[in-house]
Amino acid sequence: MESIDGSRAEIVVQLLTRIEALCANSSSRVLIGIAGCPGAGKTTLTKLLLDGIPEAAWVPMDGFHLSDAVLTDRGTLDRKGAPDTFDTEGYFSALQRIKAGREDVYVPSFDRDLEQPIAAGLRVPVEAKVVISEGNYLLLARDEWDRIHQLFDQVWFVDTPPELRISRLVNRHMRYGKPPQFAREWVQEVDEANAALIEEDAQSADLLVPFD
């Protein structure tokens, strides 16, 4: 797997150059995936890239979280964030329409205050030349996720030191209202279990991106 290095600003410039080259060599819309473990900085990196790309759009995988009501019915609320707690069929269908590039596509966003998906929270306009989608499981070697992986022109893996990721996650959970002890337990028992799954298939990424 190829990797890059440098300061955060230098890495962003290198990635923007790669996207520009992909666009120059493609007659159709370019779809980039940003994968990584919880707390790796995927959304931060995505927003930095979007700031540097004219006519770009964002599709967060988190928007395809199943709602708490559905997870409660399925008995999986205590594992929220695991691979089977997402609407993979809906995500795949949306990315197919986006890849085709024939129409505006509305996709769900994710409200971190509510910790719930928001239907049609984001628009991917037909004129967008580049679409970036970031999420934990874009490289997961399971059938329902592998076909999602195949829709991307490239998927990049954000590699962040575990201690930094964990600190970010605990702080994030507390910022959105979880008590400190609960936040730490959730990170260790749920987020880090998911991180172990994600890291198993990281080698299938097109590019390793250090980001701290």
PDB file of C-alpha atoms in Angstrom:
ATOM      1  CA  MET A   1       0.000   0.000   0.000  1.00  0.00           C
ATOM      2  CA  GLU A   2       1.355   3.383  -0.979  1.00  0.00           C
ATOM      3  CA  SER A   3       1.721   6.028   1.712  1.00  0.00           C
ATOM      4  CA  ILE A   4       2.468   9.730   1.963  1.00  0.00           C
ATOM      5  CA  ASP A   5       3.907  11.901   4.708  1.00  0.00           C
ATOM      6  CA  GLY A   6       4.473  15.501   5.708  1.00  0.00           C
ATOM      7  CA  SER A   7       2.759  18.099   7.831  1.00  0.00           C
ATOM      8  CA  ARG A   8      -1.029  18.267   7.855  1.00  0.00           C
ATOM      9  CA  ALA A   9      -0.989  21.138   5.352  1.00  0.00           C
ATOM     10  CA  GLU A  10       1.480  19.310   3.087  1.00  0.00           C
ATOM     11  CA  ILE A  11      -0.627  16.144   3.174  1.00  0.00           C
ATOM     12  CA  VAL A  12      -3.749  18.061   2.170  1.00  0.00           C
ATOM     13  CA  VAL A  13      -1.895  19.622  -0.773  1.00  0.00           C
ATOM     14  CA  GLN A  14      -0.653  16.182  -1.897  1.00  0.00           C
ATOM     15  CA  LEU A  15      -4.153  14.735  -1.723  1.00  0.00           C
ATOM     16  CA  LEU A  16      -5.655  17.641  -3.639  1.00  0.00           C
ATOM     17  CA  THR A  17      -3.026  17.103  -6.339  1.00  0.00           C
ATOM     18  CA  ARG A  18      -4.034  13.425  -6.542  1.00  0.00           C
ATOM     19  CA  ILE A  19      -7.685  14.342  -6.872  1.00  0.00           C
ATOM     20  CA  GLU A  20      -6.854  16.826  -9.614  1.00  0.00           C
ATOM     21  CA  ALA A  21      -4.966  14.096 -11.500  1.00  0.00           C
ATOM     22  CA  LEU A  22      -7.864  11.650 -11.104  1.00  0.00           C
ATOM     23  CA  CYS A  23     -10.262  14.242 -12.511  1.00  0.00           C
ATOM     24  CA  ALA A  24      -7.946  14.982 -15.434  1.00  0.00           C
ATOM     25  CA  ASN A  25      -7.877  11.294 -16.348  1.00  0.00           C
ATOM     26  CA  SER A  26     -11.609  10.677 -15.978  1.00  0.00           C
ATOM     27  CA  SER A  27     -14.508  11.687 -18.163  1.00  0.00           C
ATOM     28  CA  SER A  28     -16.960  11.063 -15.337  1.00  0.00           C
ATOM     29  CA  ARG A  29     -17.457  12.122 -11.734  1.00  0.00           C
ATOM     30  CA  VAL A  30     -14.689  11.073  -9.324  1.00  0.00           C
ATOM     31  CA  LEU A  31     -15.761   9.346  -6.103  1.00  0.00           C
ATOM     32  CA  ILE A  32     -13.203   9.291  -3.275  1.00  0.00           C
ATOM     33  CA  GLY A  33     -13.592   7.293  -0.060  1.00  0.00           C
ATOM     34  CA  ILE A  34     -11.926   8.297   3.205  1.00  0.00           C
ATOM     35  CA  ALA A  35     -11.778   5.316   5.576  1.00  0.00           C
ATOM     36  CA  GLY A  36     -10.353   4.907   9.051  1.00  0.00           C
ATOM     37  CA  CYS A  37     -11.005   3.949  12.643  1.00  0.00           C
ATOM     38  CA  PRO A  38     -13.313   5.925  14.940  1.00  0.00           C
ATOM     39  CA  GLY A  39     -11.628   9.178  15.953  1.00  0.00           C
ATOM     40  CA  ALA A  40      -9.008   9.056  13.188  1.00  0.00           C
ATOM     41  CA  GLY A  41      -9.931  12.481  11.824  1.00  0.00           C
ATOM     42  CA  LYS A  42     -11.782  11.377   8.688  1.00  0.00           C
ATOM     43  CA  THR A  43     -14.340  14.175   8.783  1.00  0.00           C
ATOM     44  CA  THR A  44     -11.708  16.824   9.536  1.00  0.00           C
ATOM     45  CA  LEU A  45      -9.602  15.683   6.589  1.00  0.00           C
ATOM     46  CA  THR A  46     -12.643  15.508   4.322  1.00  0.00           C
ATOM     47  CA  LYS A  47     -13.649  19.082   5.131  1.00  0.00           C
ATOM     48  CA  LEU A  48     -10.103  20.326   4.483  1.00  0.00           C
ATOM     49  CA  LEU A  49     -10.170  18.628   1.074  1.00  0.00           C
ATOM     50  CA  LEU A  50     -13.623  19.971   0.219  1.00  0.00           C
ATOM     51  CA  ASP A  51     -12.415  23.505   0.989  1.00  0.00           C
ATOM     52  CA  GLY A  52      -9.800  23.075  -1.738  1.00  0.00           C
ATOM     53  CA  ILE A  53     -11.997  21.585  -4.461  1.00  0.00           C
ATOM     54  CA  PRO A  54     -14.431  23.627  -6.543  1.00  0.00           C
ATOM     55  CA  GLU A  55     -17.702  21.852  -7.349  1.00  0.00           C
ATOM     56  CA  ALA A  56     -17.300  19.093  -4.767  1.00  0.00           C
ATOM     57  CA  ALA A  57     -19.837  17.386  -2.501  1.00  0.00           C
ATOM     58  CA  TRP A  58     -19.821  15.370   0.709  1.00  0.00           C
ATOM     59  CA  VAL A  59     -21.628  12.139   1.584  1.00  0.00           C
ATOM     60  CA  PRO A  60     -20.971  11.073   5.200  1.00  0.00           C
ATOM     61  CA  MET A  61     -21.426   7.357   5.832  1.00  0.00           C
ATOM     62  CA  ASP A  62     -22.671   8.292   9.311  1.00  0.00           C
ATOM     63  CA  GLY A  63     -25.864   9.616   7.724  1.00  0.00           C
ATOM     64  CA  PHE A  64     -26.749   5.992   7.027  1.00  0.00           C
ATOM     65  CA  HIS A  65     -26.789   5.039  10.707  1.00  0.00           C
ATOM     66  CA  LEU A  66     -29.996   3.234  11.564  1.00  0.00           C
ATOM     67  CA  SER A  67     -32.049   5.317  14.001  1.00  0.00           C
ATOM     68  CA  ASP A  68     -32.052   4.554  17.715  1.00  0.00           C
ATOM     69  CA  ALA A  69     -35.667   3.427  17.390  1.00  0.00           C
ATOM     70  CA  VAL A  70     -34.741   0.829  14.769  1.00  0.00           C
ATOM     71  CA  LEU A  71     -31.659  -0.275  16.709  1.00  0.00           C
ATOM     72  CA  THR A  72     -33.756  -0.690  19.850  1.00  0.00           C
ATOM     73  CA  ASP A  73     -36.231  -2.864  17.937  1.00  0.00           C
ATOM     74  CA  ARG A  74     -33.344  -4.963  16.642  1.00  0.00           C
ATOM     75  CA  GLY A  75     -31.645  -5.201  20.030  1.00  0.00           C
ATOM     76  CA  THR A  76     -28.411  -3.595  18.800  1.00  0.00           C
ATOM     77  CA  LEU A  77     -28.538  -0.124  20.349  1.00  0.00           C
ATOM     78  CA  ASP A  78     -25.717  -1.059  22.728  1.00  0.00           C
ATOM     79  CA  ARG A  79     -23.496  -1.708  19.675  1.00  0.00           C
ATOM     80  CA  LYS A  80     -24.389   1.459  17.773  1.00  0.00           C
ATOM     81  CA  GLY A  81     -21.624   2.125  15.265  1.00  0.00           C
ATOM     82  CA  ALA A  82     -20.915  -1.545  14.499  1.00  0.00           C
ATOM     83  CA  PRO A  83     -21.075  -2.600  10.824  1.00  0.00           C
ATOM     84  CA  ASP A  84     -24.567  -4.085  11.091  1.00  0.00           C
ATOM     85  CA  THR A  85     -26.040  -0.893  12.578  1.00  0.00           C
ATOM     86  CA  PHE A  86     -25.924   0.951   9.238  1.00  0.00           C
ATOM     87  CA  ASP A  87     -28.284   0.969   6.270  1.00  0.00           C
ATOM     88  CA  THR A  88     -25.750  -0.501   3.848  1.00  0.00           C
ATOM     89  CA  GLU A  89     -28.368  -1.034   1.135  1.00  0.00           C
ATOM     90  CA  GLY A  90     -29.400   2.612   1.295  1.00  0.00           C
ATOM     91  CA  TYR A  91     -25.778   3.768   1.250  1.00  0.00           C
ATOM     92  CA  PHE A  92     -24.981   1.559  -1.735  1.00  0.00           C
ATOM     93  CA  SER A  93     -28.040   2.760  -3.665  1.00  0.00           C
ATOM     94  CA  ALA A  94     -27.261   6.418  -2.976  1.00  0.00           C
ATOM     95  CA  LEU A  95     -23.639   6.001  -4.087  1.00  0.00           C
ATOM     96  CA  GLN A  96     -24.777   4.250  -7.271  1.00  0.00           C
ATOM     97  CA  ARG A  97     -26.975   7.237  -8.166  1.00  0.00           C
ATOM     98  CA  ILE A  98     -24.188   9.626  -7.233  1.00  0.00           C
ATOM     99  CA  LYS A  99     -21.658   7.717  -9.325  1.00  0.00           C
ATOM    100  CA  ALA A 100     -23.973   7.900 -12.344  1.00  0.00           C
ATOM    101  CA  GLY A 101     -24.076  11.681 -12.003  1.00  0.00           C
ATOM    102  CA  ARG A 102     -27.350  12.176 -13.859  1.00  0.00           C
ATOM    103  CA  GLU A 103     -29.304  14.104 -11.218  1.00  0.00           C
ATOM    104  CA  ASP A 104     -29.163  15.899  -7.915  1.00  0.00           C
ATOM    105  CA  VAL A 105     -29.113  13.337  -5.100  1.00  0.00           C
ATOM    106  CA  TYR A 106     -30.225  14.068  -1.551  1.00  0.00           C
ATOM    107  CA  VAL A 107     -28.512  12.043   1.175  1.00  0.00           C
ATOM    108  CA  PRO A 108     -28.892  11.924   4.958  1.00  0.00           C
ATOM    109  CA  SER A 109     -26.590  13.896   7.228  1.00  0.00           C
ATOM    110  CA  PHE A 110     -25.799  13.016  10.838  1.00  0.00           C
ATOM    111  CA  ASP A 111     -26.554  15.314  13.766  1.00  0.00           C
ATOM    112  CA  ARG A 112     -24.008  14.720  16.530  1.00  0.00           C
ATOM    113  CA  ASP A 113     -26.067  16.620  19.096  1.00  0.00           C
ATOM    114  CA  LEU A 114     -29.001  14.273  18.502  1.00  0.00           C
ATOM    115  CA  GLU A 115     -26.795  11.331  17.509  1.00  0.00           C
ATOM    116  CA  GLN A 116     -29.354  10.616  14.791  1.00  0.00           C
ATOM    117  CA  PRO A 117     -29.432  10.653  10.968  1.00  0.00           C
ATOM    118  CA  ILE A 118     -31.289  13.533   9.321  1.00  0.00           C
ATOM    119  CA  ALA A 119     -33.137  12.553   6.131  1.00  0.00           C
ATOM    120  CA  ALA A 120     -32.145  14.528   2.997  1.00  0.00           C
ATOM    121  CA  GLY A 121     -29.782  16.676   5.064  1.00  0.00           C
ATOM    122  CA  LEU A 122     -27.275  17.119   2.232  1.00  0.00           C
ATOM    123  CA  ARG A 123     -27.504  17.608  -1.524  1.00  0.00           C
ATOM    124  CA  VAL A 124     -25.070  16.255  -4.091  1.00  0.00           C
ATOM    125  CA  PRO A 125     -25.619  18.563  -7.062  1.00  0.00           C
ATOM    126  CA  VAL A 126     -25.406  17.149 -10.553  1.00  0.00           C
ATOM    127  CA  GLU A 127     -22.596  19.581 -11.386  1.00  0.00           C
ATOM    128  CA  ALA A 128     -20.282  18.255  -8.622  1.00  0.00           C
ATOM    129  CA  LYS A 129     -17.138  16.892 -10.267  1.00  0.00           C
ATOM    130  CA  VAL A 130     -15.807  15.249  -7.099  1.00  0.00           C
ATOM    131  CA  VAL A 131     -17.721  13.517  -4.306  1.00  0.00           C
ATOM    132  CA  ILE A 132     -16.017  12.512  -1.062  1.00  0.00           C
ATOM    133  CA  SER A 133     -17.584  10.002   1.301  1.00  0.00           C
ATOM    134  CA  GLU A 134     -15.955   9.195   4.627  1.00  0.00           C
ATOM    135  CA  GLY A 135     -16.723   6.364   7.000  1.00  0.00           C
ATOM    136  CA  ASN A 136     -15.359   3.551   9.109  1.00  0.00           C
ATOM    137  CA  TYR A 137     -16.187   0.536   6.976  1.00  0.00           C
ATOM    138  CA  LEU A 138     -15.395   1.452   3.369  1.00  0.00           C
ATOM    139  CA  LEU A 139     -12.679  -1.224   3.256  1.00  0.00           C
ATOM    140  CA  LEU A 140     -14.429  -3.926   5.271  1.00  0.00           C
ATOM    141  CA  ALA A 141     -14.096  -7.315   3.559  1.00  0.00           C
ATOM    142  CA  ARG A 142     -17.742  -8.309   3.835  1.00  0.00           C
ATOM    143  CA  ASP A 143     -20.003  -8.650   0.804  1.00  0.00           C
ATOM    144  CA  GLU A 144     -22.344  -5.780   1.656  1.00  0.00           C
ATOM    145  CA  TRP A 145     -19.399  -3.422   2.256  1.00  0.00           C
ATOM    146  CA  ASP A 146     -17.153  -4.748  -0.503  1.00  0.00           C
ATOM    147  CA  ARG A 147     -19.635  -3.760  -3.205  1.00  0.00           C
ATOM    148  CA  ILE A 148     -19.687  -0.270  -1.690  1.00  0.00           C
ATOM    149  CA  HIS A 149     -15.873  -0.221  -1.869  1.00  0.00           C
ATOM    150  CA  GLN A 150     -16.020  -1.075  -5.566  1.00  0.00           C
ATOM    151  CA  LEU A 151     -17.987   2.085  -6.368  1.00  0.00           C
ATOM    152  CA  PHE A 152     -15.105   4.365  -5.380  1.00  0.00           C
ATOM    153  CA  ASP A 153     -12.343   5.442  -7.731  1.00  0.00           C
ATOM    154  CA  GLN A 154     -10.002   5.296  -4.733  1.00  0.00           C
ATOM    155  CA  VAL A 155     -10.300   4.719  -0.997  1.00  0.00           C
ATOM    156  CA  TRP A 156      -7.702   6.250   1.327  1.00  0.00           C
ATOM    157  CA  PHE A 157      -7.069   5.081   4.893  1.00  0.00           C
ATOM    158  CA  VAL A 158      -6.494   7.699   7.584  1.00  0.00           C
ATOM    159  CA  ASP A 159      -3.872   6.374  10.003  1.00  0.00           C
ATOM    160  CA  THR A 160      -3.803   8.054  13.414  1.00  0.00           C
ATOM    161  CA  PRO A 161      -2.001   6.937  16.617  1.00  0.00           C
ATOM    162  CA  PRO A 162      -4.405   4.932  18.826  1.00  0.00           C
ATOM    163  CA  GLU A 163      -3.794   7.035  21.930  1.00  0.00           C
ATOM    164  CA  LEU A 164      -4.776  10.188  20.037  1.00  0.00           C
ATOM    165  CA  ARG A 165      -7.870   8.539  18.558  1.00  0.00           C
ATOM    166  CA  ILE A 166      -9.014   7.288  21.948  1.00  0.00           C
ATOM    167  CA  SER A 167      -8.508  10.679  23.577  1.00  0.00           C
ATOM    168  CA  ARG A 168     -10.507  12.343  20.814  1.00  0.00           C
ATOM    169  CA  LEU A 169     -13.311   9.813  21.137  1.00  0.00           C
ATOM    170  CA  VAL A 170     -13.641  10.124  24.898  1.00  0.00           C
ATOM    171  CA  ASN A 171     -13.700  13.921  24.618  1.00  0.00           C
ATOM    172  CA  ARG A 172     -16.249  13.745  21.800  1.00  0.00           C
ATOM    173  CA  HIS A 173     -18.601  11.521  23.753  1.00  0.00           C
ATOM    174  CA  MET A 174     -18.352  13.808  26.788  1.00  0.00           C
ATOM    175  CA  ARG A 175     -18.877  16.902  24.644  1.00  0.00           C
ATOM    176  CA  TYR A 176     -22.166  15.447  23.448  1.00  0.00           C
ATOM    177  CA  GLY A 177     -23.416  14.688  26.934  1.00  0.00           C
ATOM    178  CA  LYS A 178     -22.061  11.294  28.013  1.00  0.00           C
ATOM    179  CA  PRO A 179     -20.676  11.068  31.587  1.00  0.00           C
ATOM    180  CA  PRO A 180     -16.856  10.602  31.662  1.00  0.00           C
ATOM    181  CA  GLN A 181     -16.922   6.998  32.934  1.00  0.00           C
ATOM    182  CA  PHE A 182     -19.584   5.992  30.419  1.00  0.00           C
ATOM    183  CA  ALA A 183     -17.601   7.697  27.623  1.00  0.00           C
ATOM    184  CA  ARG A 184     -14.416   5.809  28.503  1.00  0.00           C
ATOM    185  CA  GLU A 185     -16.230   2.475  28.749  1.00  0.00           C
ATOM    186  CA  TRP A 186     -18.023   3.021  25.421  1.00  0.00           C
ATOM    187  CA  VAL A 187     -14.737   3.801  23.676  1.00  0.00           C
ATOM    188  CA  GLN A 188     -13.012   0.706  25.046  1.00  0.00           C
ATOM    189  CA  GLU A 189     -15.902  -1.723  24.633  1.00  0.00           C
ATOM    190  CA  VAL A 190     -17.547  -0.488  21.413  1.00  0.00           C
ATOM    191  CA  ASP A 191     -15.380   1.959  19.448  1.00  0.00           C
ATOM    192  CA  GLU A 192     -12.152   0.014  19.902  1.00  0.00           C
ATOM    193  CA  ALA A 193     -13.837  -3.285  19.008  1.00  0.00           C
ATOM    194  CA  ASN A 194     -14.931  -1.644  15.764  1.00  0.00           C
ATOM    195  CA  ALA A 195     -11.430  -0.222  15.244  1.00  0.00           C
ATOM    196  CA  ALA A 196      -9.959  -3.733  15.419  1.00  0.00           C
ATOM    197  CA  LEU A 197     -12.301  -4.850  12.612  1.00  0.00           C
ATOM    198  CA  ILE A 198     -11.423  -1.833  10.492  1.00  0.00           C
ATOM    199  CA  GLU A 199      -7.669  -2.291  10.863  1.00  0.00           C
ATOM    200  CA  GLU A 200      -7.886  -5.912   9.651  1.00  0.00           C
ATOM    201  CA  ASP A 201      -8.724  -4.718   6.119  1.00  0.00           C
ATOM    202  CA  ALA A 202      -6.812  -1.428   6.003  1.00  0.00           C
ATOM    203  CA  GLN A 203      -4.244  -2.951   3.639  1.00  0.00           C
ATOM    204  CA  SER A 204      -6.778  -2.862   0.794  1.00  0.00           C
ATOM    205  CA  ALA A 205      -6.672   0.942   0.729  1.00  0.00           C
ATOM    206  CA  ASP A 206      -5.182   2.705  -2.273  1.00  0.00           C
ATOM    207  CA  LEU A 207      -3.255   5.080  -0.031  1.00  0.00           C
ATOM    208  CA  LEU A 208      -2.243   5.350   3.636  1.00  0.00           C
ATOM    209  CA  VAL A 209      -2.639   8.869   4.995  1.00  0.00           C
ATOM    210  CA  PRO A 210      -1.005   9.724   8.351  1.00  0.00           C
ATOM    211  CA  PHE A 211      -3.098  12.333  10.138  1.00  0.00           C
ATOM    212  CA  ASP A 212      -2.610  13.631  13.663  1.00  0.00           C
TER     213      ASP A 212
END
